[in-house]
Each structure stands twice: as structure tokens, then as C-alpha cells.
JSON list of C-alpha atoms in Angstrom, two decimals:
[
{"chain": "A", "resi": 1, "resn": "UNK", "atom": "CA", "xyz": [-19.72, -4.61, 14.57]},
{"chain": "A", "resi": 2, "resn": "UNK", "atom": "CA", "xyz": [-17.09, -7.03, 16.10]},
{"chain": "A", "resi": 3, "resn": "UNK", "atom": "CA", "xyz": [-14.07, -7.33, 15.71]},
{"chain": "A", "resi": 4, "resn": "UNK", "atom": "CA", "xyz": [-12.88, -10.19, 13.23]},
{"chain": "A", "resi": 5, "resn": "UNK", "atom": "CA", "xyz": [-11.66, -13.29, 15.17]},
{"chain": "A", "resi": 6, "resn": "UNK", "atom": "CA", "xyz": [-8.46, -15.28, 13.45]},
{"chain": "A", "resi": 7, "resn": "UNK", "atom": "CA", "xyz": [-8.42, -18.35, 12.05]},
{"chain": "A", "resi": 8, "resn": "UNK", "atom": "CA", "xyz": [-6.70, -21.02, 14.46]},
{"chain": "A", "resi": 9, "resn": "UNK", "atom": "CA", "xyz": [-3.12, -20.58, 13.91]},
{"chain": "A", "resi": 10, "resn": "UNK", "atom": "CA", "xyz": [-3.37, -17.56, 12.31]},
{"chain": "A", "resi": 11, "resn": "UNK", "atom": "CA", "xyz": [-1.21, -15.19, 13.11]},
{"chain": "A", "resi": 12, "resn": "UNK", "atom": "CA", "xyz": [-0.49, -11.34, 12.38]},
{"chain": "A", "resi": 13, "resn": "UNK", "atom": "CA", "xyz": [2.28, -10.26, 10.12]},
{"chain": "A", "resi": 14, "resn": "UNK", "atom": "CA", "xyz": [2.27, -6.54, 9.99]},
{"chain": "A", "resi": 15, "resn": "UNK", "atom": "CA", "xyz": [0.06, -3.91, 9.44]},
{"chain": "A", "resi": 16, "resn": "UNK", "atom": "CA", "xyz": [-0.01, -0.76, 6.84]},
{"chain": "A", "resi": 17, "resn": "UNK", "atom": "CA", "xyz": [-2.89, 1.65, 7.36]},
{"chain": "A", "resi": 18, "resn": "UNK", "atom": "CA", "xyz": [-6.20, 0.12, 9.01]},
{"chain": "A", "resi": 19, "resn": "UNK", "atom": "CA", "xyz": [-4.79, -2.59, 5.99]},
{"chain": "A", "resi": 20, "resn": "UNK", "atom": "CA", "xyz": [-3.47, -6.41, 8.13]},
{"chain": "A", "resi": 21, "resn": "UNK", "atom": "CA", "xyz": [-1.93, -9.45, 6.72]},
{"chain": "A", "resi": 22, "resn": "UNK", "atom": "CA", "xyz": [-1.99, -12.73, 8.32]},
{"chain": "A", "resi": 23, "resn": "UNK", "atom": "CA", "xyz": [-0.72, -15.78, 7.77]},
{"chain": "A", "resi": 24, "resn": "UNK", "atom": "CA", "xyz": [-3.88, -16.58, 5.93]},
{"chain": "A", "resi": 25, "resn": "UNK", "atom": "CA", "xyz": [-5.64, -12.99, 4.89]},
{"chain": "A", "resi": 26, "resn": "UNK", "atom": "CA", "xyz": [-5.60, -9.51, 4.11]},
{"chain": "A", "resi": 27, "resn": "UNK", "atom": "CA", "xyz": [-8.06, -7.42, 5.75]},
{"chain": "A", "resi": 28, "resn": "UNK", "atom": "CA", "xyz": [-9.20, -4.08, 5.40]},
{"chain": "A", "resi": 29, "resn": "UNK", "atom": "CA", "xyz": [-11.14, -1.80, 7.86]},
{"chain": "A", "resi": 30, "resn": "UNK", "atom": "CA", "xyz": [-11.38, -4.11, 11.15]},
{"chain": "A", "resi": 31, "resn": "UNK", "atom": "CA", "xyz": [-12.86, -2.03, 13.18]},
{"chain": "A", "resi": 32, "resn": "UNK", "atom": "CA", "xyz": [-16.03, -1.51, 15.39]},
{"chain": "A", "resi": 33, "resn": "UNK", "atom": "CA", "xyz": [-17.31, 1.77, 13.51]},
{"chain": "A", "resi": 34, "resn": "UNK", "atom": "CA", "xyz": [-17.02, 0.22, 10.09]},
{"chain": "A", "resi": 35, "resn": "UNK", "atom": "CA", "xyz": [-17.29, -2.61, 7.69]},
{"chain": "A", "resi": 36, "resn": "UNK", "atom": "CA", "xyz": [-14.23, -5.18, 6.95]},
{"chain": "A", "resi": 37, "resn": "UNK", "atom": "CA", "xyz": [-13.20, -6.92, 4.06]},
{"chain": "A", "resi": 38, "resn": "UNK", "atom": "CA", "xyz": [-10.73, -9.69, 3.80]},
{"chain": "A", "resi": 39, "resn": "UNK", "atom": "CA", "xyz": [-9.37, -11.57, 0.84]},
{"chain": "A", "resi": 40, "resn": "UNK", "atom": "CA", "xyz": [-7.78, -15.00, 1.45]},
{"chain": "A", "resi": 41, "resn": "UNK", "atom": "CA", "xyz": [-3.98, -15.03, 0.85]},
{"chain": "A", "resi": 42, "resn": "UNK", "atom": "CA", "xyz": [-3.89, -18.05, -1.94]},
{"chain": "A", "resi": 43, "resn": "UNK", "atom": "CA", "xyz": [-6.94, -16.02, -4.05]},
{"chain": "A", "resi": 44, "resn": "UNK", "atom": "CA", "xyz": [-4.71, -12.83, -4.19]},
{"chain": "A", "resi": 45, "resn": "UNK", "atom": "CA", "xyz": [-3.31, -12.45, -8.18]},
{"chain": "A", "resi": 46, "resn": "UNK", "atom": "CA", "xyz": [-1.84, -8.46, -7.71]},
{"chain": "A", "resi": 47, "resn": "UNK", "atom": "CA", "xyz": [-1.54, -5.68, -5.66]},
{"chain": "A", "resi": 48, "resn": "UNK", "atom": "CA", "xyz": [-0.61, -2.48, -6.86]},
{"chain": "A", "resi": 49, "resn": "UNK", "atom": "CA", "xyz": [0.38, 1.13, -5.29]},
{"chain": "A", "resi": 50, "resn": "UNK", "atom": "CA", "xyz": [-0.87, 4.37, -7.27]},
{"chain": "A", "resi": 51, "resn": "UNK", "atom": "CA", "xyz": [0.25, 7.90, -5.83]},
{"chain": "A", "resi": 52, "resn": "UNK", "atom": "CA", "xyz": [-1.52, 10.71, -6.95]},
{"chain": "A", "resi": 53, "resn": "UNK", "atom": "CA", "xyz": [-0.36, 14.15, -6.19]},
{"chain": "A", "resi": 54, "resn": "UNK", "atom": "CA", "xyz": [-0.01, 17.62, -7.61]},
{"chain": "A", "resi": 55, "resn": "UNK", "atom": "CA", "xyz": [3.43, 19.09, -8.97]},
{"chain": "A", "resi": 56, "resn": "UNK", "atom": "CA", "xyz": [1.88, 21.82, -10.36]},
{"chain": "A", "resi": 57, "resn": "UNK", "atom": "CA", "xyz": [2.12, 23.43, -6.87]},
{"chain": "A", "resi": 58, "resn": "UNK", "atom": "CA", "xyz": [5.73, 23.37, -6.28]},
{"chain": "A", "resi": 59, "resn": "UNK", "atom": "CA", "xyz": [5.96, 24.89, -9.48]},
{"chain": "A", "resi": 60, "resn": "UNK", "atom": "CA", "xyz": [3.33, 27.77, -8.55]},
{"chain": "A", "resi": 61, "resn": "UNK", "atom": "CA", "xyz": [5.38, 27.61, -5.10]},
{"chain": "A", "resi": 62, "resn": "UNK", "atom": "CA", "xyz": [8.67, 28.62, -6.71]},
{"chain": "A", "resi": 63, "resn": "UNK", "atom": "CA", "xyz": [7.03, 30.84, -9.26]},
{"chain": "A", "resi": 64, "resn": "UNK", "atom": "CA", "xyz": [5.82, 33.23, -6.03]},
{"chain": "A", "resi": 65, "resn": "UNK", "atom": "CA", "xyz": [9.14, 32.90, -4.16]},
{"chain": "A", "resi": 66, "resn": "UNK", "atom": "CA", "xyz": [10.88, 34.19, -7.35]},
{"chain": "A", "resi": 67, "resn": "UNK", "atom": "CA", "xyz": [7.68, 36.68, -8.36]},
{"chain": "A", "resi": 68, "resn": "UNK", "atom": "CA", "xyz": [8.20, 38.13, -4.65]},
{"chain": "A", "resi": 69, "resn": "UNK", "atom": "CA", "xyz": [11.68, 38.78, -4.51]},
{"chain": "A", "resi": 70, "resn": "UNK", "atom": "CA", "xyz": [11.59, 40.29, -7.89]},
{"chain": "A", "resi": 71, "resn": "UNK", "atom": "CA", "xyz": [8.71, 42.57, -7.22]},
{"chain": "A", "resi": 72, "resn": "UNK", "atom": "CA", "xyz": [10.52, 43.23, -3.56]},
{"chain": "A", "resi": 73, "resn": "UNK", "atom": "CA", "xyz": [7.94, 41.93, -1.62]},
{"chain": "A", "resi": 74, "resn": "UNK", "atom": "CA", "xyz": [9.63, 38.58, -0.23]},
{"chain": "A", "resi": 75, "resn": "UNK", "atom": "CA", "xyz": [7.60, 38.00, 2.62]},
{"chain": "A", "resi": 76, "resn": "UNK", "atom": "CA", "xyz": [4.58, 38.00, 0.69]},
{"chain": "A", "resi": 77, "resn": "UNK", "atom": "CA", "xyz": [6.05, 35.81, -1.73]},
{"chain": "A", "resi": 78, "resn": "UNK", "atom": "CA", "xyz": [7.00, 33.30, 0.63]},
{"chain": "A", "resi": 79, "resn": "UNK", "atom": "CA", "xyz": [3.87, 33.28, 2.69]},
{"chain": "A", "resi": 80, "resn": "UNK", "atom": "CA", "xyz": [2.16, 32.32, -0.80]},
{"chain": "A", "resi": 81, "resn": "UNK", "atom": "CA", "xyz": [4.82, 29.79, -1.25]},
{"chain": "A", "resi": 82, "resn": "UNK", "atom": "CA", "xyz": [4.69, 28.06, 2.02]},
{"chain": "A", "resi": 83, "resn": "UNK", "atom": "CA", "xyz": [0.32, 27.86, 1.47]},
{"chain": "A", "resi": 84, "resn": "UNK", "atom": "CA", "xyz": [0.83, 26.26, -2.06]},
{"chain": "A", "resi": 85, "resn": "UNK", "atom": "CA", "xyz": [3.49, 23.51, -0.07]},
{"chain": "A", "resi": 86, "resn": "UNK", "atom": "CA", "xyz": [1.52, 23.16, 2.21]},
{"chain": "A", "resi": 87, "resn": "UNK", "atom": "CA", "xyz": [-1.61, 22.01, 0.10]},
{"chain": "A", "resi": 88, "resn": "UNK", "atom": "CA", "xyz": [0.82, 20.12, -2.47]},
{"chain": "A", "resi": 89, "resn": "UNK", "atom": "CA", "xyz": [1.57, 18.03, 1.24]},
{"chain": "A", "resi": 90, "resn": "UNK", "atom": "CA", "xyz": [-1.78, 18.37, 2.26]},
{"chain": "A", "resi": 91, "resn": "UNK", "atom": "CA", "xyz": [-3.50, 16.70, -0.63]},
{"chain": "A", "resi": 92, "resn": "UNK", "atom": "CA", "xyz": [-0.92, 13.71, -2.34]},
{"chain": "A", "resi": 93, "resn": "UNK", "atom": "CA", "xyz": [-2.33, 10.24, -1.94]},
{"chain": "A", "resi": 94, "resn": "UNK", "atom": "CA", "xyz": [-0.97, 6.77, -2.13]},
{"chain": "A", "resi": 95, "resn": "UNK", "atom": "CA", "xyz": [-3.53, 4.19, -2.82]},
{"chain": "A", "resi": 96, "resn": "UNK", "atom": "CA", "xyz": [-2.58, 0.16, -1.95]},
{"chain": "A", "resi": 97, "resn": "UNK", "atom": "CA", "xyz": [-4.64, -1.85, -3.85]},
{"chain": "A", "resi": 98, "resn": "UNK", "atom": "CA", "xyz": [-5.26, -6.22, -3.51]},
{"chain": "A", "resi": 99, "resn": "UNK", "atom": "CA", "xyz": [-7.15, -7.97, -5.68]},
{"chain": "A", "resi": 100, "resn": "UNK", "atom": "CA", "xyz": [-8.19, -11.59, -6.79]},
{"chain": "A", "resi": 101, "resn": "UNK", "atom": "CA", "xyz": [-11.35, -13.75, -7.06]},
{"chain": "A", "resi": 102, "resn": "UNK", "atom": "CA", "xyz": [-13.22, -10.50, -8.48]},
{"chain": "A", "resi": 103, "resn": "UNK", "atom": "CA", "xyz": [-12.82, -8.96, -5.25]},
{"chain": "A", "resi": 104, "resn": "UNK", "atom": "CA", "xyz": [-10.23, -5.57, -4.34]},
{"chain": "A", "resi": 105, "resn": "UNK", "atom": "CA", "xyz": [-9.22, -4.31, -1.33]},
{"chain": "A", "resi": 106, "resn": "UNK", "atom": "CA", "xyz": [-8.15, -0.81, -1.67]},
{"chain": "A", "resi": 107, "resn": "UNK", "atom": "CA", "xyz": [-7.42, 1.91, 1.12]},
{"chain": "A", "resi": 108, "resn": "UNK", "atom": "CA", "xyz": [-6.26, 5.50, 0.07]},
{"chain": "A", "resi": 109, "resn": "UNK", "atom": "CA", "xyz": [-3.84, 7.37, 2.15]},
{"chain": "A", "resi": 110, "resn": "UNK", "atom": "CA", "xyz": [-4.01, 11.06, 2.34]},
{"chain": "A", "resi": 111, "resn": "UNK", "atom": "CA", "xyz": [-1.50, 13.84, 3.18]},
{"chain": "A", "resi": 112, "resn": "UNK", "atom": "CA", "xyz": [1.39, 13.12, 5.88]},
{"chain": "A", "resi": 113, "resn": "UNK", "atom": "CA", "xyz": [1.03, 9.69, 6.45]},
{"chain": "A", "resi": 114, "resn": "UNK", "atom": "CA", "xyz": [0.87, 9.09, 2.73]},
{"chain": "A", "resi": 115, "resn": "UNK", "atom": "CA", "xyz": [4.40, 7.21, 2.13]},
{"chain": "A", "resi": 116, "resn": "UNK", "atom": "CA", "xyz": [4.66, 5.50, -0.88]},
{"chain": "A", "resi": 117, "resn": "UNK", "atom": "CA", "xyz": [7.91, 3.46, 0.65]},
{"chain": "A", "resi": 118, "resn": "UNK", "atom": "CA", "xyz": [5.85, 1.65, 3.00]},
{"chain": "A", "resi": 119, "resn": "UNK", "atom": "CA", "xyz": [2.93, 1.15, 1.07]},
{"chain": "A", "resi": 120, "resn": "UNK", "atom": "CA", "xyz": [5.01, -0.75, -1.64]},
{"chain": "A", "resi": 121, "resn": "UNK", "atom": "CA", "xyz": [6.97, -2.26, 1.23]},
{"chain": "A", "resi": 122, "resn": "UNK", "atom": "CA", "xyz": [3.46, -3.70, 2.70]},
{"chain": "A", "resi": 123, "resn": "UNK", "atom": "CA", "xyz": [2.54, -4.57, -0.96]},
{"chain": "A", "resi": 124, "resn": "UNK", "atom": "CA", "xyz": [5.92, -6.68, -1.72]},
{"chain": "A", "resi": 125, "resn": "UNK", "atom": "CA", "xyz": [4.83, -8.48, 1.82]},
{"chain": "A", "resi": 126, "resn": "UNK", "atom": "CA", "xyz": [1.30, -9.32, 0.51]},
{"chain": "A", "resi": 127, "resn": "UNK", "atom": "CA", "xyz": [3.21, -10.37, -2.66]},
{"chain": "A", "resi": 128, "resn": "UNK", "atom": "CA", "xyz": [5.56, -12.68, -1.11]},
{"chain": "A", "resi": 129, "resn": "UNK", "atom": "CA", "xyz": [3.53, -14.36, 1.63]},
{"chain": "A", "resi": 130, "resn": "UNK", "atom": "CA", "xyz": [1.05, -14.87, -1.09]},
{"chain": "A", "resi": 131, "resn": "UNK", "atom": "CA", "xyz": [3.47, -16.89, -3.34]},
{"chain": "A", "resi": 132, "resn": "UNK", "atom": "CA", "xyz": [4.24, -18.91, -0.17]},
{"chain": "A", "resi": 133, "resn": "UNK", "atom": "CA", "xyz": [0.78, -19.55, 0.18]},
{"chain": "A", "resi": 134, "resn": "UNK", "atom": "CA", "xyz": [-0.13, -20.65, -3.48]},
{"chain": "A", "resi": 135, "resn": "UNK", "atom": "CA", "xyz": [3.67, -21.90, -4.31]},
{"chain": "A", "resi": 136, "resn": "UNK", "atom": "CA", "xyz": [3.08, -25.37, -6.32]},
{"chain": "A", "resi": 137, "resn": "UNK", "atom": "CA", "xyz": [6.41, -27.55, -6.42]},
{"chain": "A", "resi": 138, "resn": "UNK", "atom": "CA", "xyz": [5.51, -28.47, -10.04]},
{"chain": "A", "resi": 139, "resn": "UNK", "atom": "CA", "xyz": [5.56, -24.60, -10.92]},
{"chain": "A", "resi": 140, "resn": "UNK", "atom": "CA", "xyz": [9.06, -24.46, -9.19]},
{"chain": "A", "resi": 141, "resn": "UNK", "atom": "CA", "xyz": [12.00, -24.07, -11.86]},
{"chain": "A", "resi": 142, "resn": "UNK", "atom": "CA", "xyz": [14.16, -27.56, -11.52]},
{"chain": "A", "resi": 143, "resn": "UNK", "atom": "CA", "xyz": [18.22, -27.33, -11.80]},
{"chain": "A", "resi": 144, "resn": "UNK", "atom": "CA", "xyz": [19.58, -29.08, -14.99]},
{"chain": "A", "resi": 145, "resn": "UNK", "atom": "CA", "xyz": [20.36, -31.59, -12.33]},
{"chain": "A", "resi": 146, "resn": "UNK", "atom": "CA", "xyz": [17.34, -32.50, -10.74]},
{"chain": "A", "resi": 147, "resn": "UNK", "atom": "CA", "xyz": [15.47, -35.64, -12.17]},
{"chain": "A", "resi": 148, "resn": "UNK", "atom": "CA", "xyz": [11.85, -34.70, -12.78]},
{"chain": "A", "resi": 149, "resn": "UNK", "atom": "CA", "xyz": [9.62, -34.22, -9.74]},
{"chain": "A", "resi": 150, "resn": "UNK", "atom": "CA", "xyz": [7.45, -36.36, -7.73]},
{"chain": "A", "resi": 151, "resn": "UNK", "atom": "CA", "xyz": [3.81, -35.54, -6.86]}
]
């Protein structure tokens, strides 16, 4: 598959995760091996970013530290804790979500490079440039000052 050609004076803003946004779009998945998907900025009514992860194993983590110091076998304790770390960092996600004109664009994030900073920092992008995009001037709040608008 080719790669997806921009618009004439389109530009690229930033990138999160195989996710762009341009001047114009957010796509997902440009790439030669796989499909793409793009949703024009000025259709886009949310984005959202979920993380999923599992507490439950730093709990289980600290219940082995303390269960192998108390039973006098630290090492062993602290092996188990390290694994159940481990697959609590191993398996969290953070999934960034765009949607609008029945269409989503969604790309899931797993294990190190799943930061949920970034992703909502990328979302709050897609957020604003959107609102640039669709920004009416009759939807913009007047000052008590202002006479009424001209359209």
C-alpha cells in the first residue's frame, strides 16, 4: 500500500503512536504493511483516552515481598515480586480514541511506551486544532461591549 500523500498545504503537526495530525486530518496506521484511516479535522466531535491496567499485581507484588521476609526467604519473595511488576508494566494499556461522522480512530498502546501523559497531551492537540478548524464566529461568546456580529 502507499503511503498517503497530503493535501496541498497540509502540513504535519505532531505525531503520537503510528497516530498523525495535520493541519487538515488525523490518520491512523500510514504505513506500507497496513491499512490507514483518516478522519477530517472539522468532522471530529471527541476524543477520549482510556488506560486499562492491573493493580491487583502490585498488591500481589507487596503481599510476596512481605510473605518472604516473614517466612525468611527474601530472595524468593522478591524474585516473585519483581515477576508480578514486571507483568503489571508489561500488560497496562492506554487507548486514544477520535471519533465523528460515525467513524473512530482508535490505537491501543501496550506496556512501556504506554504513557497516558502524552496520549492526553496528543488528544488536547486533536481537540484544539479541531476547534480551530470548525470555530464559527457566530458561536464565539461576544463582550457586553461588542455590538452584535456581522456575517
Amino acid at each position: 500500500m502507499a503511503k498517503r500523500k497530503l493535501f496541498p498545504n497540509e502540513h504535519e503537526l505532531c505525531t503520537w503512536n503510528g497516530v498523525t495530525l495535520t493541519t487538515h486530518r488525523v490518520i491512523c496506521g500510514d504505513s506500507d504493511l497496513g491499512g490507514s484511516k483518516s478522519i477530517l479535522l472539522h468532522c471530529i466531535s471527541s476524543t477520549a483516552v482510556v488506560k486499562r491496567d492491573q493493580p491487583v499485581l502490585w498488591i500481589l507484588a507487596i503481599v510476596a515481598a512481605i510473605g518472604g521476609i516473614a517466612a525468611k526467604e527474601q530472595a524468593g519473595g522478591f524474585v516473585i515480586a519483581a515477576v508480578l511488576v514486571a507483568a503489571y508494566f508489561g500488560t497496562r494499556q492506554v487507548a486514544l480514541v477520535a471519533a465523528g461522522d460515525d467513524q473512530q480512530i482508535s490505537q491501543t498502546v501496550t506496556g512501556g511506551a504506554a504513557d497516558v501523559r502524552a496520549a492526553v497531551e496528543f488528544a488536547d492537540r486533536i481537540d484544539r486544532v479541531a476547534c480551530l478548524v470548525t470555530r464559527r464566529p457566530e458561536a464565539e461568546p461576544r463582550l457586553s461591549t461588542e455590538g452584535a456580529s456581522v456575517t
